[in-house]
Amino acid sequence: MGKGFYISKAVGVVTIILGAGALATIIALSVVYSQEKAKNNQVSPTDGGTTKPPVTTPTPSNEPWDKYRLPKSLVPDQYNVTLWPRLTPNDVTKLYIFTGQSSVEFLCAEETDLILIHSNKLNYTEQDNGKLAKLTSLNGDKVPSVKSTWLQPVTQYLVVQLDGKLMKDQKYILFTDFTGELADDLGGFYRSEYMENGEKKVVATTQMQPTDARKAFPCFDEPAMKAIFHITLIHDKGTVALSNGEEKESTSVTMEGQNVQKTVFAPTEKMSTYLLAFIVSDYDFINNTIDGVLIRIFARKPAIAAGQGDYALNKTGPILKFFEKYYNSTYPLPKSDQIALPDFNAGAMENWGLITYRETALLYDDEFSSNSNKQRIATIIAHELAHMWFGNLVTLRWWNDLWLNEGFASYVEYLGAHEAEPDWNVKDLIVLSDVHRVFAVDALASSHPLSSKEEDIQKPAQISELFDAISYSKGASVLRMLSDFLTEDVFTMGLRTYLTEFAFGNADYTDLWKHLQRAVNANGTKLPDTVENIMNTWVLQMGFPVVTINTTSGEVSQQHFLLDPDSVVTTPSPYNYEWIVPMKWMKTGVTQAPQWLKAKSATIDEMKTSGKDWVLANLNVVGYYRVNYDQTNWDKLLNGLNTSHENMPVINRAQLVDDAFNLARAKIIPTVLALSTTKYLNKEREYMPWESALNNLDFFYLMFDRTEVYGPMQDYLRKQVTPLFEHFKNITDTWKKVPAGHMDQYNEVNAISLACRTGLVECQDLVKRWFKQWMDTKVNPIHPNLRSTVYCNAIAAGGAKEWEFAWTEFKNATIAIEADKLRYALSCTKQPWLLNRYLEYTLDPRMIRKQDATSTIVYIASNVIGQSLAWDFVRARWSYIFNEYGGGSFSFSNLVNGVTERFSTEFELQQLKQFKADNAEVGFGSGTLAVDQSIERTMGNIKWIAANKQNVMDWFTTETEP
C-alpha cells in the first residue's frame, strides 16, 4: 500500500438474516443496521472494526472460532464470486447495498468437522438446508451434512459445524448467498461519491488490505491462503466494471426484473485475498500497449477529458519496463489498470492488475499541479508497480513481515521514479523523506523492531498498527543500506533468485537473506559476517546507533541513540543494542576505503587526523545511523561549511545539520553547536541542506513560538533567508520564471515560505498582492509550485474575506490536487473563530471528505493559534471520532501525534495523561502506541526547554546584534 492511511468504520452489521428474497434481506438488513448503530452508541468498538462484547462477557474460550488465526486444516484452491453492487439507495431503507454469491473450492489438508471462513458485516440468506451455507464435494461424493452455522463477530468468522469429518486430500465446495452494505467507510467493498455537472455519481470500489476482503465475501482471508479467483460483476447499463483479471465477456441479462450488464473476468493468477479489487463506475480511460501489456488509466470523465491521466500513462510503461529489468522477470499479467478514486484513504493500493489511487496520487494537471505533486505521482506509481513482483508474485507469509513488503517498495520507488525522471536526482531525497523522517520515531524508547513475532500480530487492529513509519521508512532505509554494502549487482542477483523460487507462493524475510547470501558467496563479496547476522542487528532490535569518531585517538564507538537520554528502554534486545555498522567516509574531501564497526568500540587508525584535515562519515547517508565527532573535528567541519561548503557532498551538508540538531536534543552536544551549523546557510543555495535545517528549526518553532525566544529567532532566520529570497528573485526575473532544476523549484518554495514566515515585508507584500489579484480578477496568477505557501501566507495575513474566498474555491475545485492545497491553506488563518468553525467542518463529510478529516485537524493543530483549539476539539469529540472514523484506521497515530507535538509544559503533560485515562474504555485503535509516544515526547520537551531556553535565547540575540 502506498504511504498514506485508510479508515475503516466500526459500525458492525453482524446479525443473521433469514429468508431468501432480496427485498426481505434488504429490509431486514436496514433494521439490523439501525439496531446495530443504536447498540454501537453504547458499545465501544475494538480496533479491528468489530464490536466489543459487553464487559461482563467471559474471556474467549479455547474454541477454534475464538482464535484470530485460521486453522491449517483447509486450503482454498479457487473461488467463484458474483457480486452485484447497487449504485442507488433502496427506496424503503435508503441503504446502499450489494448482494453476492460465492462458492469456494478447498482442499482438506487435515481431517476436521469444522469449517471456519472469514466474514465481517455480511448477512447470509438461508440455504435449502436451513443453514447459512451449503457444502458439496468436488467429485460428487456424499458429504457430511451441516449441523449448525453462525457468525462469530469478534474474530470475524462464519462458522460451519458438520455432523461428520471432511476427508484428508478431498476437495469440497462451500456455497453462500449474502448481502452487505455498500457503505462509505473506505474498507472492503465500499462506495465513493462525487459530483459531476451537478449530478451525484457513485462508484462501488474496494480496499481489502489488510483484513477487509471478508467484508466483501466470505473467504480464507490470510495472505498465505492464495487461490485463483473467478470474479463476475453485475452492474447497471452504461457503467464500467473492472477487476484484477481481463474482461472475458460482458452480456446483457435480466435479473430481478432489471435489465443489467453481467461482466465475467478471466481467472486471476494464484494470489492473496488482500490484493483483490472490483470496481463499478461511470469512468472513462486512456490506454496504450507496451510489449503486449495493456496499460489503462481510469478516472472521472472530466479528468480524463482534461488530460489529467496523461502523465501517469506516459510514465507507467517506462517504470514497468524498468522493474522487469531490475527483477529480470516479465510482468506476469496481461494488463495494468490504474484508477483514481475520489474517496480513498491510503495513497494507493497495489491490487494485482488493478491499482487504486487517491486522485492526488495519480492525476496531474500542469495548470494546478506542482512539481512535488508530480514527484509524488511518479514515486507512488513506482511504489505500486514494484509490488507487482515483490508482494504480489511473492507474498509474505504473515503480516509480521509487512516491513519487508512495504520497506522494499518504499526503497525501490526512488529507483523507478529516477528511471521516469532522470533529471530530478530523486534518489537523494530518500534521505530527507525516509531516513531522517523515521529517525525521529526510531529514537524513542517506545519504538519497535522492524520484525514482530508472528504470535504478537493476531487481531486486525494489531495488523493495522504495523502500517507505520517504521515498516515503510526504516524498512526502506535499511534495505538501501544493504543494497549499498552488497553493491546493487549482488543485491539484485539475490533478489531475482528469491522471486524465481517463491513465485506465486509465500516467503518470510529470512528466505530473502538466504538468497542474498548465495549471491554474496557466488560473487566473492567480502563481508564481516553473514547477511543474516548483519541484518538481524538492524531488523530484530529497535532503534539505531550514534557512531562517535574521535579523530585524535582514532577510537570509534557506538551507542543506542535516544532523543531523550533519560528515557528508560524496557524492550529487551537480543544484541544489547549494538549493531554491525558499515561505514563509508571521507577525509578532507577525499573518499576513503570503507570500514566496519563490529563491536561496541574499535580503534581505526586511518580516522586519526592532524593539521587541517577533517573526517566526515556516513557518506550520502547510506547507513542507518547518526555520527558524532570530537570537538576539534566539529570545529573543522563548521569552518569547512563557512569557508567552502561545496567541498562536502550536498547530502552530507544536510546530514551535518540534522545530526547536530538531534545530537543536541539528546544532550550529546551543546544546542548552540547545532545552531552553529545554520550560520553558513546565508551562502547555501541547495535544497537539501535548507530543507534539513527548516525541518529541525520546526522543532524550535514548536517549542518557542509561544515564548519570548520567538522574536530573536525570527530576526536571525529572516537575516539568514534574505539572500536566498534575493537569489530566487534574481534567477526568476522577479518571480516571472520557474527555476530550471527540480530541487531549485523546491528551494524557491522554502525561500518564500521562510521569508514570509519570518516577516520579510517584501515577501508578505508579494503573496498578498498575488492573492488579491486572484480574488479581484478570478484568474489565478500563482504558479502551482508556489500555491500552498502563497495561499497559506495570504490567508494568515488576511481575515474572513480571504478565508471565505478560499473556502468557495475549495468547494468548487474540480481537481483534488488544488483542493488539497486550499484545504491546507484554510488552516493558516490567525482568526480563532474561523479555525473553530473549520474544526466543526472536519466531522461533516459534506464539508470535508472522511479520508481528509484527520489530516485537516492536524493542519489546524500545527498553526500556533489552532493548537489548543484542535486539542480541545479532539478531547471533547474523541468517542465520536473514534466510533465514526474507525478503530482500525491508520490515521489515528497521525492525529494523536499531530495535536500534541507542541506539548512542552507540565500542565499539557497532565492533560495528555488525563486524556489517556478518560478514554481507556473507548480505546485509541491504531493510535494506542502514539498516545504513549506523545507522553514520552512531551516529557522530553519539558526537560529540553528547561535545559536550553536561556542559551538559545542568548545565541539568537547575539547572532542578530548589528
mmCIF file of C-alpha atoms in Angstrom, residues 464-721:
data_model
loop_
_atom_site.group_PDB
_atom_site.id
_atom_site.type_symbol
_atom_site.label_atom_id
_atom_site.label_comp_id
_atom_site.label_asym_id
_atom_site.label_seq_id
_atom_site.Cartn_x
_atom_site.Cartn_y
_atom_site.Cartn_z
ATOM 1 C CA SER A 464 -3.265 -2.224 11.014
ATOM 2 C CA GLU A 465 -0.860 -0.775 13.567
ATOM 3 C CA LEU A 466 2.099 -2.188 11.565
ATOM 4 C CA PHE A 467 1.417 0.211 8.682
ATOM 5 C CA ASP A 468 3.661 2.869 10.221
ATOM 6 C CA ALA A 469 6.823 4.854 9.546
ATOM 7 C CA ILE A 470 8.993 2.035 10.904
ATOM 8 C CA SER A 471 7.647 -0.517 8.387
ATOM 9 C CA TYR A 472 7.796 1.865 5.425
ATOM 10 C CA SER A 473 10.674 4.264 6.025
ATOM 11 C CA LYS A 474 13.016 2.286 8.278
ATOM 12 C CA GLY A 475 12.366 -0.727 6.063
ATOM 13 C CA ALA A 476 13.382 1.363 3.039
ATOM 14 C CA SER A 477 16.434 2.804 4.820
ATOM 15 C CA VAL A 478 17.950 -0.495 5.945
ATOM 16 C CA LEU A 479 17.300 -2.174 2.578
ATOM 17 C CA ARG A 480 19.025 0.763 0.839
ATOM 18 C CA MET A 481 21.983 0.307 3.219
ATOM 19 C CA LEU A 482 22.029 -3.432 2.469
ATOM 20 C CA SER A 483 21.942 -2.836 -1.297
ATOM 21 C CA ASP A 484 24.783 -0.344 -0.900
ATOM 22 C CA PHE A 485 27.202 -2.531 1.077
ATOM 23 C CA LEU A 486 26.442 -5.619 -1.043
ATOM 24 C CA THR A 487 26.509 -3.484 -4.246
ATOM 25 C CA GLU A 488 23.381 -3.252 -6.369
ATOM 26 C CA ASP A 489 24.562 -6.074 -8.664
ATOM 27 C CA VAL A 490 24.810 -8.590 -5.801
ATOM 28 C CA PHE A 491 21.580 -7.316 -4.225
ATOM 29 C CA THR A 492 19.575 -7.764 -7.444
ATOM 30 C CA MET A 493 21.200 -11.162 -8.122
ATOM 31 C CA GLY A 494 19.844 -12.455 -4.780
ATOM 32 C CA LEU A 495 16.517 -10.726 -5.290
ATOM 33 C CA ARG A 496 15.999 -12.389 -8.681
ATOM 34 C CA THR A 497 16.613 -15.944 -7.437
ATOM 35 C CA TYR A 498 14.312 -15.255 -4.450
ATOM 36 C CA LEU A 499 11.490 -14.174 -6.772
ATOM 37 C CA THR A 500 12.046 -17.197 -9.009
ATOM 38 C CA GLU A 501 11.934 -19.702 -6.142
ATOM 39 C CA PHE A 502 8.833 -18.313 -4.435
ATOM 40 C CA ALA A 503 6.801 -17.101 -7.470
ATOM 41 C CA PHE A 504 3.014 -17.423 -6.832
ATOM 42 C CA GLY A 505 3.831 -18.513 -3.275
ATOM 43 C CA ASN A 506 4.778 -17.132 0.128
ATOM 44 C CA ALA A 507 8.065 -16.485 1.923
ATOM 45 C CA ASP A 508 9.420 -14.791 5.037
ATOM 46 C CA TYR A 509 12.265 -12.308 5.353
ATOM 47 C CA THR A 510 14.901 -14.935 6.203
ATOM 48 C CA ASP A 511 14.278 -16.511 2.782
ATOM 49 C CA LEU A 512 15.487 -13.277 1.180
ATOM 50 C CA TRP A 513 18.620 -13.300 3.379
ATOM 51 C CA LYS A 514 19.420 -16.845 2.193
ATOM 52 C CA HIS A 515 19.214 -15.819 -1.451
ATOM 53 C CA LEU A 516 21.307 -12.701 -0.872
ATOM 54 C CA GLN A 517 23.908 -14.850 0.942
ATOM 55 C CA ARG A 518 24.109 -17.167 -2.059
ATOM 56 C CA ALA A 519 24.717 -14.141 -4.288
ATOM 57 C CA VAL A 520 27.436 -12.902 -1.884
ATOM 58 C CA ASN A 521 29.120 -16.326 -1.965
ATOM 59 C CA ALA A 522 28.882 -16.583 -5.750
ATOM 60 C CA ASN A 523 30.339 -13.111 -6.188
ATOM 61 C CA GLY A 524 33.109 -13.473 -3.581
ATOM 62 C CA THR A 525 31.950 -10.285 -1.788
ATOM 63 C CA LYS A 526 33.868 -9.704 1.473
ATOM 64 C CA LEU A 527 31.623 -9.080 4.486
ATOM 65 C CA PRO A 528 32.475 -9.116 8.217
ATOM 66 C CA ASP A 529 29.688 -11.667 8.879
ATOM 67 C CA THR A 530 26.766 -13.369 7.111
ATOM 68 C CA VAL A 531 23.994 -11.246 5.582
ATOM 69 C CA GLU A 532 21.593 -12.685 8.153
ATOM 70 C CA ASN A 533 23.802 -11.894 11.150
ATOM 71 C CA ILE A 534 24.499 -8.352 9.946
ATOM 72 C CA MET A 535 20.854 -7.639 9.120
ATOM 73 C CA ASN A 536 19.481 -9.216 12.302
ATOM 74 C CA THR A 537 21.097 -6.369 14.256
ATOM 75 C CA TRP A 538 19.009 -3.900 12.200
ATOM 76 C CA VAL A 539 15.776 -5.920 11.960
ATOM 77 C CA LEU A 540 15.359 -7.662 15.331
ATOM 78 C CA GLN A 541 16.138 -4.732 17.625
ATOM 79 C CA MET A 542 14.551 -1.309 17.575
ATOM 80 C CA GLY A 543 16.413 1.953 17.224
ATOM 81 C CA PHE A 544 19.785 2.727 15.668
ATOM 82 C CA PRO A 545 23.260 3.764 16.844
ATOM 83 C CA VAL A 546 25.073 7.054 17.044
ATOM 84 C CA VAL A 547 28.653 6.371 15.965
ATOM 85 C CA THR A 548 31.196 8.628 17.683
ATOM 86 C CA ILE A 549 34.550 9.202 15.997
ATOM 87 C CA ASN A 550 37.487 10.628 17.947
ATOM 88 C CA THR A 551 39.880 11.923 15.295
ATOM 89 C CA THR A 552 42.657 12.432 17.857
ATOM 90 C CA SER A 553 42.833 8.823 19.091
ATOM 91 C CA GLY A 554 41.141 7.006 16.170
ATOM 92 C CA GLU A 555 38.652 5.480 18.607
ATOM 93 C CA VAL A 556 35.251 4.754 17.047
ATOM 94 C CA SER A 557 32.355 3.705 19.297
ATOM 95 C CA GLN A 558 28.592 3.203 19.092
ATOM 96 C CA GLN A 559 25.645 3.595 21.440
ATOM 97 C CA HIS A 560 21.859 3.307 21.129
ATOM 98 C CA PHE A 561 20.682 6.790 20.103
ATOM 99 C CA LEU A 562 17.762 8.077 22.197
ATOM 100 C CA LEU A 563 16.262 11.539 21.744
ATOM 101 C CA ASP A 564 15.613 11.624 25.472
ATOM 102 C CA PRO A 565 18.726 10.198 27.144
ATOM 103 C CA ASP A 566 16.814 9.784 30.417
ATOM 104 C CA SER A 567 14.096 7.603 28.912
ATOM 105 C CA VAL A 568 14.111 4.012 30.089
ATOM 106 C CA VAL A 569 14.297 1.319 27.407
ATOM 107 C CA THR A 570 12.153 -1.565 28.608
ATOM 108 C CA THR A 571 12.220 -3.545 25.345
ATOM 109 C CA PRO A 572 14.977 -6.169 25.611
ATOM 110 C CA SER A 573 17.338 -6.568 22.666
ATOM 111 C CA PRO A 574 18.975 -9.846 21.619
ATOM 112 C CA TYR A 575 22.052 -7.801 20.609
ATOM 113 C CA ASN A 576 22.270 -5.432 23.614
ATOM 114 C CA TYR A 577 21.632 -2.510 21.308
ATOM 115 C CA GLU A 578 24.814 -2.983 19.328
ATOM 116 C CA TRP A 579 24.860 -3.063 15.536
ATOM 117 C CA ILE A 580 27.210 -4.249 12.796
ATOM 118 C CA VAL A 581 27.764 -0.862 11.141
ATOM 119 C CA PRO A 582 29.006 -0.287 7.557
ATOM 120 C CA MET A 583 30.960 2.996 7.340
ATOM 121 C CA LYS A 584 31.633 4.953 4.165
ATOM 122 C CA TRP A 585 33.696 8.045 4.888
ATOM 123 C CA MET A 586 35.972 10.769 3.555
ATOM 124 C CA LYS A 587 38.964 12.715 4.796
ATOM 125 C CA THR A 588 39.186 16.388 3.801
ATOM 126 C CA GLY A 589 37.082 15.851 0.679
ATOM 127 C CA VAL A 590 38.731 12.562 -0.422
ATOM 128 C CA THR A 591 36.725 9.304 -0.206
ATOM 129 C CA GLN A 592 38.488 6.567 1.817
ATOM 130 C CA ALA A 593 38.229 2.749 1.918
ATOM 131 C CA PRO A 594 35.017 1.629 3.705
ATOM 132 C CA GLN A 595 35.242 0.382 7.301
ATOM 133 C CA TRP A 596 33.018 -1.782 9.519
ATOM 134 C CA LEU A 597 32.295 -1.251 13.203
ATOM 135 C CA LYS A 598 31.555 -4.729 14.552
ATOM 136 C CA ALA A 599 31.781 -4.128 18.296
ATOM 137 C CA LYS A 600 30.907 -1.523 20.921
ATOM 138 C CA SER A 601 34.149 0.270 20.078
ATOM 139 C CA ALA A 602 37.273 -0.162 17.986
ATOM 140 C CA THR A 603 40.357 1.816 17.028
ATOM 141 C CA ILE A 604 40.582 2.740 13.356
ATOM 142 C CA ASP A 605 43.947 4.424 12.837
ATOM 143 C CA GLU A 606 43.002 5.718 9.384
ATOM 144 C CA MET A 607 40.473 8.010 11.072
ATOM 145 C CA LYS A 608 43.116 9.920 13.042
ATOM 146 C CA THR A 609 43.755 13.417 11.687
ATOM 147 C CA SER A 610 46.269 16.178 12.091
ATOM 148 C CA GLY A 611 46.598 19.760 10.893
ATOM 149 C CA LYS A 612 43.600 20.999 8.931
ATOM 150 C CA ASP A 613 42.341 17.545 7.925
ATOM 151 C CA TRP A 614 38.750 16.629 8.823
ATOM 152 C CA VAL A 615 36.750 13.382 8.822
ATOM 153 C CA LEU A 616 33.181 13.073 7.515
ATOM 154 C CA ALA A 617 31.437 9.704 7.954
ATOM 155 C CA ASN A 618 28.303 8.052 6.537
ATOM 156 C CA LEU A 619 28.765 9.436 3.036
ATOM 157 C CA ASN A 620 25.451 10.227 1.322
ATOM 158 C CA VAL A 621 23.763 8.844 4.456
ATOM 159 C CA VAL A 622 23.618 5.313 3.042
ATOM 160 C CA GLY A 623 23.988 3.955 6.601
ATOM 161 C CA TYR A 624 21.097 3.961 9.054
ATOM 162 C CA TYR A 625 22.887 5.774 11.893
ATOM 163 C CA ARG A 626 23.925 9.205 13.150
ATOM 164 C CA VAL A 627 27.518 10.407 13.562
ATOM 165 C CA ASN A 628 29.175 12.449 16.314
ATOM 166 C CA TYR A 629 32.789 13.691 16.431
ATOM 167 C CA ASP A 630 35.301 15.095 18.903
ATOM 168 C CA GLN A 631 35.007 18.880 19.336
ATOM 169 C CA THR A 632 38.116 19.580 17.237
ATOM 170 C CA ASN A 633 36.668 17.766 14.231
ATOM 171 C CA TRP A 634 33.303 19.511 14.691
ATOM 172 C CA ASP A 635 35.112 22.875 14.646
ATOM 173 C CA LYS A 636 36.923 21.908 11.413
ATOM 174 C CA LEU A 637 33.672 20.787 9.792
ATOM 175 C CA LEU A 638 31.904 24.028 10.783
ATOM 176 C CA ASN A 639 34.841 26.007 9.455
ATOM 177 C CA GLY A 640 34.634 23.984 6.229
ATOM 178 C CA LEU A 641 30.944 24.821 5.906
ATOM 179 C CA ASN A 642 31.595 28.521 6.462
ATOM 180 C CA THR A 643 34.565 28.814 4.076
ATOM 181 C CA SER A 644 33.977 26.274 1.272
ATOM 182 C CA HIS A 645 30.823 24.255 1.799
ATOM 183 C CA GLU A 646 30.931 22.904 -1.785
ATOM 184 C CA ASN A 647 33.831 20.615 -0.748
ATOM 185 C CA MET A 648 31.350 18.450 1.167
ATOM 186 C CA PRO A 649 28.681 16.366 -0.643
ATOM 187 C CA VAL A 650 25.323 18.130 -0.570
ATOM 188 C CA ILE A 651 23.579 15.209 1.186
ATOM 189 C CA ASN A 652 26.213 15.341 3.909
ATOM 190 C CA ARG A 653 25.687 19.059 4.397
ATOM 191 C CA ALA A 654 22.042 18.175 5.100
ATOM 192 C CA GLN A 655 23.251 15.349 7.364
ATOM 193 C CA LEU A 656 25.561 17.568 9.430
ATOM 194 C CA VAL A 657 22.659 19.883 10.209
ATOM 195 C CA ASP A 658 20.246 17.044 11.024
ATOM 196 C CA ASP A 659 22.719 15.018 13.079
ATOM 197 C CA ALA A 660 23.863 18.081 15.037
ATOM 198 C CA PHE A 661 20.326 19.173 15.970
ATOM 199 C CA ASN A 662 19.363 15.661 17.032
ATOM 200 C CA LEU A 663 22.588 15.055 18.957
ATOM 201 C CA ALA A 664 21.821 18.288 20.792
ATOM 202 C CA ARG A 665 18.248 17.110 21.534
ATOM 203 C CA ALA A 666 19.830 14.007 23.042
ATOM 204 C CA LYS A 667 22.239 16.142 25.156
ATOM 205 C CA ILE A 668 25.282 14.632 23.387
ATOM 206 C CA ILE A 669 26.487 18.008 22.060
ATOM 207 C CA PRO A 670 25.506 21.578 23.086
ATOM 208 C CA THR A 671 22.455 23.091 21.365
ATOM 209 C CA VAL A 672 24.486 26.148 20.339
ATOM 210 C CA LEU A 673 26.808 23.837 18.350
ATOM 211 C CA ALA A 674 23.767 22.610 16.407
ATOM 212 C CA LEU A 675 22.601 26.181 15.806
ATOM 213 C CA SER A 676 26.079 26.978 14.508
ATOM 214 C CA THR A 677 25.531 24.576 11.577
ATOM 215 C CA THR A 678 22.941 27.081 10.259
ATOM 216 C CA LYS A 679 25.330 30.065 10.170
ATOM 217 C CA TYR A 680 26.651 29.148 6.715
ATOM 218 C CA LEU A 681 23.143 28.944 5.226
ATOM 219 C CA ASN A 682 23.248 32.555 4.036
ATOM 220 C CA LYS A 683 25.715 31.195 1.416
ATOM 221 C CA GLU A 684 23.851 27.922 0.715
ATOM 222 C CA ARG A 685 21.616 27.713 -2.354
ATOM 223 C CA GLU A 686 20.949 23.943 -2.456
ATOM 224 C CA TYR A 687 17.605 22.481 -1.397
ATOM 225 C CA MET A 688 18.593 19.538 0.820
ATOM 226 C CA PRO A 689 20.632 21.417 3.484
ATOM 227 C CA TRP A 690 17.986 24.144 3.685
ATOM 228 C CA GLU A 691 15.193 21.589 3.963
ATOM 229 C CA SER A 692 17.124 19.757 6.683
ATOM 230 C CA ALA A 693 17.618 22.999 8.618
ATOM 231 C CA LEU A 694 13.954 24.001 8.302
ATOM 232 C CA ASN A 695 12.783 20.558 9.405
ATOM 233 C CA ASN A 696 14.910 20.912 12.536
ATOM 234 C CA LEU A 697 14.030 24.530 13.177
ATOM 235 C CA ASP A 698 10.373 23.474 13.072
ATOM 236 C CA PHE A 699 11.039 21.925 16.486
ATOM 237 C CA PHE A 700 12.302 25.327 17.725
ATOM 238 C CA TYR A 701 9.115 26.941 16.412
ATOM 239 C CA LEU A 702 7.014 24.299 18.185
ATOM 240 C CA MET A 703 8.877 24.841 21.443
ATOM 241 C CA PHE A 704 9.250 28.624 21.308
ATOM 242 C CA ASP A 705 6.503 30.236 19.214
ATOM 243 C CA ARG A 706 4.563 30.908 22.436
ATOM 244 C CA THR A 707 7.590 32.345 24.321
ATOM 245 C CA GLU A 708 9.941 35.350 24.347
ATOM 246 C CA VAL A 709 12.534 33.387 22.304
ATOM 247 C CA TYR A 710 10.297 33.791 19.255
ATOM 248 C CA GLY A 711 11.324 37.406 18.440
ATOM 249 C CA PRO A 712 15.128 36.962 18.299
ATOM 250 C CA MET A 713 14.700 33.615 16.491
ATOM 251 C CA GLN A 714 12.571 35.284 13.799
ATOM 252 C CA ASP A 715 15.171 38.078 13.418
ATOM 253 C CA TYR A 716 18.018 35.568 12.939
ATOM 254 C CA LEU A 717 16.186 33.399 10.431
ATOM 255 C CA ARG A 718 14.996 36.433 8.458
ATOM 256 C CA LYS A 719 18.637 37.527 8.199
ATOM 257 C CA GLN A 720 19.699 34.049 7.000
ATOM 258 C CA VAL A 721 16.944 33.574 4.408
#
